[in-house]
Short mmCIF file of C-alpha atoms in Angstrom, two decimals:
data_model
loop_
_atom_site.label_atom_id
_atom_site.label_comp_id
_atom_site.label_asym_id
_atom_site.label_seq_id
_atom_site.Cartn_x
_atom_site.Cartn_y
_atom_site.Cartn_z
CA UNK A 1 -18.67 46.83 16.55
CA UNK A 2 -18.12 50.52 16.21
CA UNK A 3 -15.90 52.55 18.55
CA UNK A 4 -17.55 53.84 21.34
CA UNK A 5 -15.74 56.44 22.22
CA UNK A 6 -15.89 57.33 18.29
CA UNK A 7 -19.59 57.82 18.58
CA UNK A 8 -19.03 60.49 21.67
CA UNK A 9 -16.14 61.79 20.34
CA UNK A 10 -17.47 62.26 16.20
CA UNK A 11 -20.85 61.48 16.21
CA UNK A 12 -21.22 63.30 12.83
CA UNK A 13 -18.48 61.75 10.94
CA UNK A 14 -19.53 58.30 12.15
CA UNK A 15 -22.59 58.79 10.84
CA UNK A 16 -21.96 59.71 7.75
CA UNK A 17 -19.28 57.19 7.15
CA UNK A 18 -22.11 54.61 7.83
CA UNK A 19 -24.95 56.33 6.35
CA UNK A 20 -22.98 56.15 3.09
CA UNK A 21 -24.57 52.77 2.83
CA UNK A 22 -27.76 53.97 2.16
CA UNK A 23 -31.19 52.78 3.04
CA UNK A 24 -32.48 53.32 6.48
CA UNK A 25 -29.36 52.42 8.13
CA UNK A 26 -29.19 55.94 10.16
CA UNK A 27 -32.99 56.42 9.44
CA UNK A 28 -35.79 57.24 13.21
CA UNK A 29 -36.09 54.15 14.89
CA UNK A 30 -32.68 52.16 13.44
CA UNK A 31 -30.27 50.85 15.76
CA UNK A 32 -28.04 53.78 14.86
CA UNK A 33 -30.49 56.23 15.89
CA UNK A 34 -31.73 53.66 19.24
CA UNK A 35 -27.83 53.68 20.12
CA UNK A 36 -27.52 57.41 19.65
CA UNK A 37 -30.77 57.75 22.38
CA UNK A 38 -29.43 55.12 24.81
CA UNK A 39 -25.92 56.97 24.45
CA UNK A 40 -27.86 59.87 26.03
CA UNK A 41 -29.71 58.60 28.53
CA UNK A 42 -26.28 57.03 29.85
CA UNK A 43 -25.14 60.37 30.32
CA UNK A 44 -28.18 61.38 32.19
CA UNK A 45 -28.32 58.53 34.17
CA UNK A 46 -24.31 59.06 35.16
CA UNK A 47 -25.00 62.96 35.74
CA UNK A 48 -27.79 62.24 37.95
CA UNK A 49 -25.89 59.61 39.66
CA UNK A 50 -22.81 61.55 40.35
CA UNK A 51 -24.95 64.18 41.75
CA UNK A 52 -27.28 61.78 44.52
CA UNK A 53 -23.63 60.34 45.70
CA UNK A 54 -22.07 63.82 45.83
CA UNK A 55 -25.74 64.61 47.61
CA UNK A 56 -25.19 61.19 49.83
CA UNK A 57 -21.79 62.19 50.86
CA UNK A 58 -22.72 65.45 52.30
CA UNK A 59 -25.76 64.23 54.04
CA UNK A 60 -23.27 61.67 55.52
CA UNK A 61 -20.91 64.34 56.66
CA UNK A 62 -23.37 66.54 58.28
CA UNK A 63 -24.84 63.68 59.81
CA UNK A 64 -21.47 62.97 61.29
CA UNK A 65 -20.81 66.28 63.01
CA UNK A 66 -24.43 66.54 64.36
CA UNK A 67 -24.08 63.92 66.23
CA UNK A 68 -20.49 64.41 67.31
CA UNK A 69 -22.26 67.35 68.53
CA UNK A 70 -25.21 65.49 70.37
CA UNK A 71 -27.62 66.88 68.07
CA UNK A 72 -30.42 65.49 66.16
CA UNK A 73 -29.36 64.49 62.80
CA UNK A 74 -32.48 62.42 62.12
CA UNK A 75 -33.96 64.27 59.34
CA UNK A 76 -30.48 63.84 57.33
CA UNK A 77 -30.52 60.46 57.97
CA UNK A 78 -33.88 60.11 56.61
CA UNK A 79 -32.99 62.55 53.66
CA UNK A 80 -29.44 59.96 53.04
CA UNK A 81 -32.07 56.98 53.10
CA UNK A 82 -34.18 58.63 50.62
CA UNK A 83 -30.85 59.19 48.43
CA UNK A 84 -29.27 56.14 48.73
CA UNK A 85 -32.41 54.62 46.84
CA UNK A 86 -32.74 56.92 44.62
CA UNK A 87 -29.08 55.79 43.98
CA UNK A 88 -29.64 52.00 43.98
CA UNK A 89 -32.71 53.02 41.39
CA UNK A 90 -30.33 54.75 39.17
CA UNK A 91 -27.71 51.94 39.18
CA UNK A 92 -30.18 49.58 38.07
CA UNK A 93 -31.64 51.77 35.20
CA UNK A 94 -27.79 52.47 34.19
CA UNK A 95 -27.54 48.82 33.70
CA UNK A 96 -30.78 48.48 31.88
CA UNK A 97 -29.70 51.10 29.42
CA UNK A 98 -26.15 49.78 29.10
CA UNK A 99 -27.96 46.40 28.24
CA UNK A 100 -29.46 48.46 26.06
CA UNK A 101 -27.16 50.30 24.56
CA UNK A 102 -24.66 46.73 24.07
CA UNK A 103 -27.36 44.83 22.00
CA UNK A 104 -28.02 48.24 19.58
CA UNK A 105 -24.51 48.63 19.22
CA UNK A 106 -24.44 44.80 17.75
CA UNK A 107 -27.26 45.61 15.26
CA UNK A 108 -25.03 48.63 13.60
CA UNK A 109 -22.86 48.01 10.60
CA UNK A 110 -19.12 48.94 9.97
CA UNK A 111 -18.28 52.59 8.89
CA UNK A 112 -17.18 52.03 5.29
CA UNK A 113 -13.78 52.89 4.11
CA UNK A 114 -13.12 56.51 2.48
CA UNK A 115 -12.09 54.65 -0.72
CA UNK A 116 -15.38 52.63 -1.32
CA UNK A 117 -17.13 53.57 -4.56
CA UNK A 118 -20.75 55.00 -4.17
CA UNK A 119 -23.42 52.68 -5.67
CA UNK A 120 -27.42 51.64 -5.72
CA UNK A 121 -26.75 47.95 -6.44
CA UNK A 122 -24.52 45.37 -7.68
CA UNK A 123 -24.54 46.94 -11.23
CA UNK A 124 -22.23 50.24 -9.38
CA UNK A 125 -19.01 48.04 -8.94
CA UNK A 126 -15.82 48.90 -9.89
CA UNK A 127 -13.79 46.62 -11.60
CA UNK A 128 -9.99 46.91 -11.26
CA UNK A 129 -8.29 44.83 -13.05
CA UNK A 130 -8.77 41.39 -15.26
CA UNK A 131 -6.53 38.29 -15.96
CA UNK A 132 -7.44 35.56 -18.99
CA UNK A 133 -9.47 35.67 -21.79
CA UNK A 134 -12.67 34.19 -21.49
CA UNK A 135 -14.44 31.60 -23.51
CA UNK A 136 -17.06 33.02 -26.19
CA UNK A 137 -17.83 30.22 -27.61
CA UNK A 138 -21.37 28.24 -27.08
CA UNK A 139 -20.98 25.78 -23.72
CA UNK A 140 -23.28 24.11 -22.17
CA UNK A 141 -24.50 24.91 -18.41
CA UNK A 142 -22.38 23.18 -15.56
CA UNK A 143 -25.47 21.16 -14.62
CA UNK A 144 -26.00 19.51 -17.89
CA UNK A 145 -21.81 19.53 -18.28
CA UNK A 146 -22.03 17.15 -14.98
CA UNK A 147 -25.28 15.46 -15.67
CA UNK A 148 -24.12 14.21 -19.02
CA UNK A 149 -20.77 12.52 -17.61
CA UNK A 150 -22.70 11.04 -14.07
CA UNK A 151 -20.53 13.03 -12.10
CA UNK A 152 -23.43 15.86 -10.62
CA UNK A 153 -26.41 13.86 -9.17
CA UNK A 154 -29.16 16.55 -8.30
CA UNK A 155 -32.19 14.15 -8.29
CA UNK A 156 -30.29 12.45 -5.13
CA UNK A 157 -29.84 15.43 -3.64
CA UNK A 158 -33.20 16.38 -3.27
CA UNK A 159 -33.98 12.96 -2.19
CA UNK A 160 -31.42 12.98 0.49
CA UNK A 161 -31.95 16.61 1.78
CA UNK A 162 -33.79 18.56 -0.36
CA UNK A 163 -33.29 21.31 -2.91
CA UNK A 164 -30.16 22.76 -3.24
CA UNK A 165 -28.36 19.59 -2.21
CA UNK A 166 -26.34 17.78 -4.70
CA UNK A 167 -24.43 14.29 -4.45
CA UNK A 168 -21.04 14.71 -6.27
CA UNK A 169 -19.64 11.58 -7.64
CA UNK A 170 -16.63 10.15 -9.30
CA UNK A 171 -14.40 12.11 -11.01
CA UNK A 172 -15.92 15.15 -9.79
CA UNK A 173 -15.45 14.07 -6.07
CA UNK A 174 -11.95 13.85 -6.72
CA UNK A 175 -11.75 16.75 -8.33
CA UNK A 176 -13.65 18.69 -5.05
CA UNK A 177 -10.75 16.77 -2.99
CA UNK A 178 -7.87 18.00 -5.34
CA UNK A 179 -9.19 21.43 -5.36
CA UNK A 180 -9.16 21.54 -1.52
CA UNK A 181 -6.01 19.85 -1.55
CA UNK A 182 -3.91 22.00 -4.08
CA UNK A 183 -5.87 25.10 -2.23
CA UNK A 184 -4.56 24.82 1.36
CA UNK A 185 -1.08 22.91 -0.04
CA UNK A 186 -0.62 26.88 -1.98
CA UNK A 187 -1.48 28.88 0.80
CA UNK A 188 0.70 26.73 3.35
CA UNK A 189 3.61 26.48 1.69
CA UNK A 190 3.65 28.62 -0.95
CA UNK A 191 1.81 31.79 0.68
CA UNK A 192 2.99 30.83 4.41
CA UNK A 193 -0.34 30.54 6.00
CA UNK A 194 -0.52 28.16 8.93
CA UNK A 195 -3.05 25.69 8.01
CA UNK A 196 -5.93 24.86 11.00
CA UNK A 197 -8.82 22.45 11.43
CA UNK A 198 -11.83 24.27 13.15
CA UNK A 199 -15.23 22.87 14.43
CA UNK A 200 -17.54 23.35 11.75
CA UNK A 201 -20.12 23.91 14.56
CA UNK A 202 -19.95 27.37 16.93
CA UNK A 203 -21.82 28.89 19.95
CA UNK A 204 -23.32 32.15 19.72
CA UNK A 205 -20.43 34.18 21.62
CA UNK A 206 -18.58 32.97 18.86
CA UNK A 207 -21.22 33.79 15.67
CA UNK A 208 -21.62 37.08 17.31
CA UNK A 209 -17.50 37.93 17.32
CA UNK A 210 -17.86 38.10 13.83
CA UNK A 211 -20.78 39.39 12.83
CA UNK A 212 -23.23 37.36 11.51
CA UNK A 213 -25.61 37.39 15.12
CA UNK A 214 -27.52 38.75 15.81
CA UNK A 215 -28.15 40.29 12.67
CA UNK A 216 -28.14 37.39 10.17
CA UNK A 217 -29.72 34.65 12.34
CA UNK A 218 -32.55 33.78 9.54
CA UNK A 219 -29.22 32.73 7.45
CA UNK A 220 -28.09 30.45 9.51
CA UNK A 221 -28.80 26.79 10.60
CA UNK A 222 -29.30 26.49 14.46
CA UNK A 223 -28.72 23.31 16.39
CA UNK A 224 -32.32 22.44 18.01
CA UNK A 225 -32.00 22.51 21.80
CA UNK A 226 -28.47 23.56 21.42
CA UNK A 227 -26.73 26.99 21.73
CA UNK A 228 -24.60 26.35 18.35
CA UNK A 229 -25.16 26.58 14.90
CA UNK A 230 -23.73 25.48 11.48
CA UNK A 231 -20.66 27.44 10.51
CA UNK A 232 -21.63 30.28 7.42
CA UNK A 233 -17.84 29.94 6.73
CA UNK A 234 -14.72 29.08 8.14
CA UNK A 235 -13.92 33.02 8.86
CA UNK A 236 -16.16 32.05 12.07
CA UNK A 237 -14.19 29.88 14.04
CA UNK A 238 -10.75 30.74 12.37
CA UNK A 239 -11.12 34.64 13.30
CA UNK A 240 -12.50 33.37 17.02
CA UNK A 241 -9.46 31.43 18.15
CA UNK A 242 -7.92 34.61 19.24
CA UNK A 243 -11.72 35.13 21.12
CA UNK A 244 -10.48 37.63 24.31
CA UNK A 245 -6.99 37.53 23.59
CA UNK A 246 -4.20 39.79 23.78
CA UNK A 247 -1.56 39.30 21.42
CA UNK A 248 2.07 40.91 21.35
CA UNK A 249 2.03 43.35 18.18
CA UNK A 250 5.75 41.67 17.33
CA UNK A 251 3.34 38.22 16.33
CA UNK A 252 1.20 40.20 13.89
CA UNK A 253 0.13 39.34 11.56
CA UNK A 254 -1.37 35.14 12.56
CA UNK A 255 -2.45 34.38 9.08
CA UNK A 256 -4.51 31.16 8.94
CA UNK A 257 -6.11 29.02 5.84
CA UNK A 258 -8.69 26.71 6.27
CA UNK A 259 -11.03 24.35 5.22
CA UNK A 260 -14.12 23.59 6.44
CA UNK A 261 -17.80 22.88 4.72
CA UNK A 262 -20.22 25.83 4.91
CA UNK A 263 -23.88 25.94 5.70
CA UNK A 264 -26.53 28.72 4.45
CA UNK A 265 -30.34 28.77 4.72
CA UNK A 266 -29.86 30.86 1.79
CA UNK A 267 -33.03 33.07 3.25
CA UNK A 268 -34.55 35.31 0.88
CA UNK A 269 -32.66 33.74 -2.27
CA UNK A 270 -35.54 32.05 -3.28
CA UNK A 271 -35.34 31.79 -7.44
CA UNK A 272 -31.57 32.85 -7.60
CA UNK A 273 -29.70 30.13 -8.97
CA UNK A 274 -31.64 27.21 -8.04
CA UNK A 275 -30.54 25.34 -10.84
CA UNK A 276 -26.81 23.71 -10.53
CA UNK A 277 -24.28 24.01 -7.83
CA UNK A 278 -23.42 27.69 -7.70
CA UNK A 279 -25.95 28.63 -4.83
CA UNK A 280 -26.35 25.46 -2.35
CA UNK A 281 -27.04 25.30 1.46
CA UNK A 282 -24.10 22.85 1.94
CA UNK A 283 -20.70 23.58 0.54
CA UNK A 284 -17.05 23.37 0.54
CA UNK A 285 -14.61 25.98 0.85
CA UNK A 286 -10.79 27.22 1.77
CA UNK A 287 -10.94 30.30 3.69
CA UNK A 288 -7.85 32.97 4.46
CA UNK A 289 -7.51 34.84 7.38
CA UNK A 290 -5.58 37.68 8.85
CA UNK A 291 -5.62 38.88 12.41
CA UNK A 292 -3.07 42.30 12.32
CA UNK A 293 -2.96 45.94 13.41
CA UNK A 294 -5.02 48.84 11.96
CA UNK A 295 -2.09 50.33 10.35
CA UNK A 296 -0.91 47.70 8.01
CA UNK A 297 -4.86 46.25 7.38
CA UNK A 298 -5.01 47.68 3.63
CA UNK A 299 -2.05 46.46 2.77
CA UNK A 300 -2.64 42.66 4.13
CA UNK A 301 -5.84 43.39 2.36
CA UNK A 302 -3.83 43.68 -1.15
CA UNK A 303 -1.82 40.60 -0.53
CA UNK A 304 -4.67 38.33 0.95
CA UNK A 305 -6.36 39.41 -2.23
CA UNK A 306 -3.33 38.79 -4.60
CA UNK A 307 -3.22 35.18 -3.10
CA UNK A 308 -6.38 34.16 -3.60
CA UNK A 309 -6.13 35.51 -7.30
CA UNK A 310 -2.85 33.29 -7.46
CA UNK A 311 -5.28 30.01 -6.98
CA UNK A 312 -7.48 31.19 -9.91
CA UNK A 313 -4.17 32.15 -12.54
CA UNK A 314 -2.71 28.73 -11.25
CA UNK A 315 -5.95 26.73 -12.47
CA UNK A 316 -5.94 29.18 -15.71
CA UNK A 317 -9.51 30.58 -14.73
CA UNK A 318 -10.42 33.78 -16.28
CA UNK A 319 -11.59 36.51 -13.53
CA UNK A 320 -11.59 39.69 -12.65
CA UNK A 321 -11.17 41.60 -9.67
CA UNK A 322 -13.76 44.07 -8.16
CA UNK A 323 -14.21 46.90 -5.77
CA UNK A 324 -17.42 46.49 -4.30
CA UNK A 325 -19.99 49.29 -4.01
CA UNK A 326 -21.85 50.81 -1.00
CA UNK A 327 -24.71 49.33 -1.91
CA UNK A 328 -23.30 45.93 -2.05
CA UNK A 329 -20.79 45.81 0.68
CA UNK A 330 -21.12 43.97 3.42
CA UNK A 331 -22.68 44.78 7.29
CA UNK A 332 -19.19 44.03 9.09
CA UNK A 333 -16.87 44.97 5.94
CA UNK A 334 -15.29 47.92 5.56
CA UNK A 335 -14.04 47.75 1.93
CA UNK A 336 -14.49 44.84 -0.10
CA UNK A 337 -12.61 42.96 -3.17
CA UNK A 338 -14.70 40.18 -5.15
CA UNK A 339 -12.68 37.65 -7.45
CA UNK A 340 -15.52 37.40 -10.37
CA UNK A 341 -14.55 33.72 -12.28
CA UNK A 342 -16.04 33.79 -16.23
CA UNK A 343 -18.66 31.20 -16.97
CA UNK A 344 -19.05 30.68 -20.46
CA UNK A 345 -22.57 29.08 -20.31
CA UNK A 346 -23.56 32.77 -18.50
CA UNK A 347 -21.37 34.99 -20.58
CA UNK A 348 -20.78 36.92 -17.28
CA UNK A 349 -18.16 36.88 -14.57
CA UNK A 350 -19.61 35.13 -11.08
CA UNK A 351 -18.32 35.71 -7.99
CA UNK A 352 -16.01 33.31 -6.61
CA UNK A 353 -14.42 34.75 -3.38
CA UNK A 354 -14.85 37.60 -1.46
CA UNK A 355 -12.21 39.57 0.17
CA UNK A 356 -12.60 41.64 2.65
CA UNK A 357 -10.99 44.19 5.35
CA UNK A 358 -13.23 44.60 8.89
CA UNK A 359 -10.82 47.30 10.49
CA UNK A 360 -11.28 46.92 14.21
CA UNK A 361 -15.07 46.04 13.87
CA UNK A 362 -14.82 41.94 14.33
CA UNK A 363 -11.64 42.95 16.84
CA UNK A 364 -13.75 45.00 19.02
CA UNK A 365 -16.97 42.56 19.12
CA UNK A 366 -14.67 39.18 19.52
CA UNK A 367 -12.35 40.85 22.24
CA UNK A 368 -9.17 40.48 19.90
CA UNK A 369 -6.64 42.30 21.02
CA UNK A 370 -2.62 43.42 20.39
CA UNK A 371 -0.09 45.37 23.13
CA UNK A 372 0.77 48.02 21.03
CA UNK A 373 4.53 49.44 21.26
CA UNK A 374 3.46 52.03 23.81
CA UNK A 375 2.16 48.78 25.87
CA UNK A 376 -1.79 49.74 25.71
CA UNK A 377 -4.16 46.91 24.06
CA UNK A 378 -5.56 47.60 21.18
CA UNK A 379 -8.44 46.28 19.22
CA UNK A 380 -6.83 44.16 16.51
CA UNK A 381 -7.77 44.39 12.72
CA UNK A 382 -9.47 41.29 11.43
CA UNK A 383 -9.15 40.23 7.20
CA UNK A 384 -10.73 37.38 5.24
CA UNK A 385 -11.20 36.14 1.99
CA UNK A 386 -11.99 32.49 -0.24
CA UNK A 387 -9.18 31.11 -1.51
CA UNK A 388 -11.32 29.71 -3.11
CA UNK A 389 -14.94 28.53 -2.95
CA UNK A 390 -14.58 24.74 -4.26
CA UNK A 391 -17.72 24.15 -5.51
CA UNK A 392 -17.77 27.28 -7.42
CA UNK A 393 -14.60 26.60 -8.80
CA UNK A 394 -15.64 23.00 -10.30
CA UNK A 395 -18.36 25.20 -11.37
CA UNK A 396 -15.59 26.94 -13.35
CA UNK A 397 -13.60 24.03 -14.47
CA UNK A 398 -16.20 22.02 -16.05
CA UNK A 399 -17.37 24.75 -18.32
CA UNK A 400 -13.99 26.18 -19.12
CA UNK A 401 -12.72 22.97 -19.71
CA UNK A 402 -15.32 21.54 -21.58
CA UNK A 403 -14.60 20.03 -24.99
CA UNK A 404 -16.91 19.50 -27.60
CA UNK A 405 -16.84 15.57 -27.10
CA UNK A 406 -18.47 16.49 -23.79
CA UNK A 407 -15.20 15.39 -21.92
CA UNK A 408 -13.72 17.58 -20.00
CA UNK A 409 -10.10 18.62 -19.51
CA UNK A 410 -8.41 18.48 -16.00
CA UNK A 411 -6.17 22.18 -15.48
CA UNK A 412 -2.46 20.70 -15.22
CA UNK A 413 -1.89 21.90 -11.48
CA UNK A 414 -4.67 19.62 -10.73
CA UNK A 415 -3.64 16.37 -12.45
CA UNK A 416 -0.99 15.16 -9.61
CA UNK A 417 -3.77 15.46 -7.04
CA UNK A 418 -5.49 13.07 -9.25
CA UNK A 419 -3.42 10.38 -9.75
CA UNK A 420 -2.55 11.82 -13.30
CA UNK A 421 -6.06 11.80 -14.43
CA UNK A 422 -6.09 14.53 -17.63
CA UNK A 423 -9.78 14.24 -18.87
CA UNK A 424 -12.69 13.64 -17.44
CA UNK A 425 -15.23 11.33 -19.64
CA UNK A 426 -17.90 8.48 -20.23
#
């Protein structure tokens, strides 16, 4: 959520920090421009408010030394009455408008970051840097990879839930468990992230805190008759367990991993990768996430970043790293790192974790807070990022790793996790 004394205070600079997005974001009749109006008539209602109690109070007065007096003070008394309506009116359209004003301000995305690249679409990214050297040679798709060795089951999928459901058997299973495994054991103990288990269900206080109500509802899966809904990501209830909070700045930064499995309608990705695992409505995935001060954000940014780039060098996955543009940065992100893992069957890089800094914009709408040094709470600064996404990392594996006998090799950091296993075959 966006400062509100920021939009009093530099209305301008706001606005062009979020109309850098492009679109209609600051367009007649957005939020921005709703909130703006509401704003306003906030002020009004105050100004006239002040003035009818300022008006009250001097009715009262005079009313008070008439009748000390013996006079008649019944036509201020009348005039008071009329007042102290109008006053009880205005209270109640001050909280209308505040109501207002509250659900606009939820509907308006985070001013972007000074340092994110201008852009019309995807295409406008910047990429920064690049570890590996990816496979040119001719490899089969991921789908027919796992078809072929009875590990990826997509008819029973369907048959079970419906498209973009798959059943994930044998060694593949494993593998899923090893990656999450090997994942969390990295961050833990070799990154010094403490490691939580979060309900993979969450209320709508909690969706909102982060973000994704009430503006990506359509995305999500709702529990019928319930107020909760299917985690997105483990970023949800990770981020929320500091939910109205007030931390001492001394025990910043909390840095959390976690696993959970993730749930997407996938709305409006209708003929985007509907083939394979990459895009599903159920999947697995180890999230990191940082809860710190405004100050040092950019540079937990770096590092959160740098460790989720550590899973894909320990697995010896080609990627690269990418500065995402403002067309293609996200509503409650401020500036935005993808970790793009090569697929050989695609010829292309494909995004496999996203990592991104929220400033005080989740802080603000989730109520997390820090006692700065001066003792005044602050909004915290919220950071998250996959370390990795599983599913598109065995996604990764089995093409990288494929061999031309149609086995495929397991990455050596993998092999303890199972049981020594070093190819995958018929």
């Amino acid at each position: 959520m966006i400062d509100r004394q920021a939009l009093r205070r530099d209305f301008e600079g706001l606005q062009a920090a979020i109309a850098r997005r492009g679109g209609d974001v600051v367009a007649p009749g957005s939020a921005w421009a709703k909130v703006a109006e509401l704003d306003a008539r906030q002020r009004e209602l105050k100004t006239e408010s002040e003035t009818q109690q300022a008006e009250r109070n001097r009715a009262s007065k005079a009313i008070g030394m008439k009748k000390g007096k013996g006079e008649d003070a019944s036509a201020e008394i009348a005039a008071m009455g009329e007042v102290s309506r109008r006053v009880k009116e205005l209270d109640a359209l001050t909280k209308e408008a505040e109501a207002e004003f509250a659900a606009a301000l939820l509907e308006i995305p985070n001013p972007l970051h000074d340092s994110v690249p201008a852009g019309d679409s995807e295409d406008d990214n910047v990429e920064l840097r690049s570890w590996g050297t990816p496979r040119t040679d001719e490899v089969p798709a991921h789908w027919d990879i796992g078809t072929d060795l009875g590990i990826l089951d997509f008819e029973a999928g369907a048959t079970l839930a419906g498209s973009r459901f798959t059943v994930i058997k044998g060694a593949a299973a494993r593998m899923e468990r090893a990656l999450m495994q090997f994942m969390l054991d990295l961050h833990a103990d070799r990154h010094g992230y403490e490691e939580v288990w979060v309900p993979a269900i969450a209320n709508t206080k909690t969706m909102t805190g982060t973000g994704q109500l009430p503006k990506f509802a359509d995305d999500l899966y709702k529990l019928e008759g319930e107020d909760q809904y299917l985690i997105p990501t483990a970023e949800v209830p990770v981020t929320n367990l500091y939910q109205d909070k007030i931390l001492d700045i001394a025990d910043l930064p909390k840095r959390h991993c976690a696993y959970t499995p993730c749930f997407r309608r996938e709305a409006g990705s209708a003929g985007r990768d509907e083939r394979g695992i990459i895009r599903q409505h159920q999947f697995d995935k180890v999230e990191l996430v940082h809860i710190t001060t405004p100050e040092r954000a950019l540079t937990d940014l770096d590092e959160l970043v740098s460790h989720a780039e550590a899973v894909l060098e320990a697995l010896e996955l080609p990627y690269r790293t990418v500065q995402l543009c403002t067309a293609d940065i996200g509503f409650s992100s401020q500036l935005t790192f993808d970790l793009e893992v090569w697929l050989p069957s695609q010829n292309c890089y494909r995004e496999i974790s996203s990592c991104s800094s929220f400033g005080q914009f989740q802080g603000r709408r989730a109520g997390i807070r820090y006692r700065d040094e001066n003792g005044k709470n602050q909004p915290a600064a919220t950071l998250n990022g996959s370390g990795l996404a599983i599913g598109r990392t065995l996604v990764a594996i089995l093409e990288n790793y494929w061999q031309e006998d149609g086995s495929v090799r397991v990455p050596t950091v993998l092999q303890p996790y199972m049981g020594g296993m070093q190819v995958i075959s018929n």
